[in-house]
């Protein structure tokens, strides 16, 4: 059973990433393959991190995806244009936080939504680290 539609929290920035549907994304059912959606969730989260934090911070810290959960609600056609992803983060839970993603077609219709659980790690040692409070600021509205 699909979860209710994800809605961004008012206190969070919604980061928007355009998505390109390429021929290699299309499967034998003539729509975007499920594996592509997983890649999009990861790419969108990474793009948001890269856009909000400087090179020094990104060199010190890294994020590891621990889990992805996706609800597929409407297929995306092979010739789709204007597809976008909207993403925002939840509350930190120690070294982890959830990232929410809505994937919409060119008409703004919800096609898929996902929740990913990410873990902050020291980029050198890959050991988990508690998310510093100041790291949430750039993700807030």
Short mmCIF file of C-alpha atoms in Angstrom, two decimals:
data_model
loop_
_atom_site.label_atom_id
_atom_site.label_comp_id
_atom_site.label_asym_id
_atom_site.label_seq_id
_atom_site.Cartn_x
_atom_site.Cartn_y
_atom_site.Cartn_z
CA UNK A 1 0.00 0.00 0.00
CA UNK A 2 1.39 3.39 -0.96
CA UNK A 3 1.98 5.93 1.74
CA UNK A 4 0.12 9.25 1.63
CA UNK A 5 1.61 11.85 -0.69
CA UNK A 6 4.77 13.36 0.75
CA UNK A 7 4.43 17.07 1.45
CA UNK A 8 7.38 19.32 2.24
CA UNK A 9 7.60 20.73 5.73
CA UNK A 10 7.20 24.48 5.91
CA UNK A 11 10.46 24.86 7.83
CA UNK A 12 12.51 23.06 5.15
CA UNK A 13 13.97 24.28 1.91
CA UNK A 14 12.64 22.40 -1.11
CA UNK A 15 15.49 21.86 -3.55
CA UNK A 16 14.42 21.27 -7.16
CA UNK A 17 16.46 19.27 -9.67
CA UNK A 18 15.49 18.81 -13.33
CA UNK A 19 15.65 15.18 -14.45
CA UNK A 20 16.37 13.97 -17.94
CA UNK A 21 14.65 10.89 -19.33
CA UNK A 22 17.16 9.19 -21.64
CA UNK A 23 16.60 6.26 -24.00
CA UNK A 24 18.63 3.91 -21.78
CA UNK A 25 16.21 4.65 -18.89
CA UNK A 26 13.31 2.99 -20.72
CA UNK A 27 12.54 -0.65 -19.99
CA UNK A 28 10.58 -3.36 -21.79
CA UNK A 29 7.36 -1.91 -20.36
CA UNK A 30 8.06 1.33 -22.26
CA UNK A 31 8.55 3.57 -19.22
CA UNK A 32 11.37 4.65 -16.91
CA UNK A 33 12.84 1.61 -15.18
CA UNK A 34 12.63 1.33 -11.39
CA UNK A 35 16.41 1.23 -11.03
CA UNK A 36 16.61 4.70 -12.59
CA UNK A 37 14.42 6.08 -9.81
CA UNK A 38 16.84 4.76 -7.18
CA UNK A 39 19.68 6.54 -8.99
CA UNK A 40 17.63 9.71 -9.15
CA UNK A 41 17.01 9.63 -5.38
CA UNK A 42 20.72 9.34 -4.75
CA UNK A 43 21.68 11.97 -7.36
CA UNK A 44 19.11 14.47 -6.08
CA UNK A 45 20.31 14.13 -2.48
CA UNK A 46 23.91 14.56 -3.56
CA UNK A 47 23.06 17.61 -5.68
CA UNK A 48 21.32 19.26 -2.72
CA UNK A 49 24.34 18.59 -0.44
CA UNK A 50 26.79 19.89 -3.06
CA UNK A 51 24.72 23.04 -3.66
CA UNK A 52 24.51 24.01 0.02
CA UNK A 53 27.96 23.19 1.41
CA UNK A 54 31.40 24.42 0.47
CA UNK A 55 34.26 22.30 -0.80
CA UNK A 56 35.98 22.20 2.59
CA UNK A 57 32.87 20.85 4.31
CA UNK A 58 32.28 18.32 1.54
CA UNK A 59 35.90 17.16 1.85
CA UNK A 60 35.47 16.58 5.60
CA UNK A 61 32.09 14.85 5.54
CA UNK A 62 30.35 12.34 3.29
CA UNK A 63 26.89 10.79 3.21
CA UNK A 64 26.14 7.11 2.77
CA UNK A 65 22.70 6.00 1.68
CA UNK A 66 21.47 3.27 4.00
CA UNK A 67 18.01 2.69 2.59
CA UNK A 68 15.70 3.81 -0.22
CA UNK A 69 11.94 3.31 -0.27
CA UNK A 70 10.00 4.33 -3.37
CA UNK A 71 6.30 4.46 -4.20
CA UNK A 72 5.60 4.35 -7.96
CA UNK A 73 2.37 6.19 -8.66
CA UNK A 74 2.35 7.07 -12.38
CA UNK A 75 4.69 5.90 -15.14
CA UNK A 76 6.99 8.37 -16.83
CA UNK A 77 6.83 8.01 -20.61
CA UNK A 78 9.91 7.62 -22.84
CA UNK A 79 9.43 11.06 -24.41
CA UNK A 80 8.70 12.89 -21.15
CA UNK A 81 10.12 16.37 -20.72
CA UNK A 82 10.03 18.75 -17.78
CA UNK A 83 10.45 15.97 -15.21
CA UNK A 84 11.66 17.32 -11.86
CA UNK A 85 12.55 16.09 -8.42
CA UNK A 86 11.76 18.06 -5.28
CA UNK A 87 13.69 17.13 -2.16
CA UNK A 88 13.91 18.16 1.49
CA UNK A 89 15.31 16.68 4.68
CA UNK A 90 13.77 15.52 7.93
CA UNK A 91 15.12 15.90 11.46
CA UNK A 92 18.58 14.61 12.36
CA UNK A 93 18.60 11.40 14.40
CA UNK A 94 22.19 11.08 15.62
CA UNK A 95 24.24 10.37 12.48
CA UNK A 96 21.17 9.78 10.30
CA UNK A 97 18.40 11.70 8.69
CA UNK A 98 15.70 11.00 6.18
CA UNK A 99 15.54 12.73 2.82
CA UNK A 100 12.22 12.99 1.00
CA UNK A 101 11.86 13.19 -2.77
CA UNK A 102 8.88 13.81 -5.04
CA UNK A 103 9.33 13.09 -8.75
CA UNK A 104 6.85 14.97 -10.92
CA UNK A 105 6.19 15.00 -14.64
CA UNK A 106 6.17 18.13 -16.82
CA UNK A 107 2.56 18.80 -15.83
CA UNK A 108 3.38 18.70 -12.10
CA UNK A 109 1.72 15.33 -11.53
CA UNK A 110 3.29 13.14 -8.87
CA UNK A 111 4.84 10.09 -10.55
CA UNK A 112 6.89 8.68 -7.69
CA UNK A 113 7.94 9.58 -4.20
CA UNK A 114 10.69 8.25 -2.03
CA UNK A 115 12.32 8.35 1.35
CA UNK A 116 16.02 7.69 1.73
CA UNK A 117 17.86 7.22 4.98
CA UNK A 118 21.34 8.76 4.93
CA UNK A 119 24.20 8.50 7.42
CA UNK A 120 26.82 11.22 7.91
CA UNK A 121 30.36 9.84 8.00
CA UNK A 122 33.85 11.24 8.38
CA UNK A 123 35.08 11.30 4.77
CA UNK A 124 38.53 9.98 5.75
CA UNK A 125 37.59 7.17 8.14
CA UNK A 126 34.00 6.50 6.98
CA UNK A 127 32.98 6.32 10.64
CA UNK A 128 29.49 7.62 11.44
CA UNK A 129 29.32 11.05 13.10
CA UNK A 130 26.48 12.85 14.84
CA UNK A 131 25.01 15.48 12.51
CA UNK A 132 26.10 18.89 13.82
CA UNK A 133 23.20 21.27 14.53
CA UNK A 134 24.72 23.91 12.24
CA UNK A 135 24.54 21.49 9.33
CA UNK A 136 20.74 21.66 9.33
CA UNK A 137 20.66 25.45 8.79
CA UNK A 138 21.34 25.40 5.03
CA UNK A 139 18.48 22.92 4.57
CA UNK A 140 15.94 25.12 6.33
CA UNK A 141 13.47 27.43 4.61
#
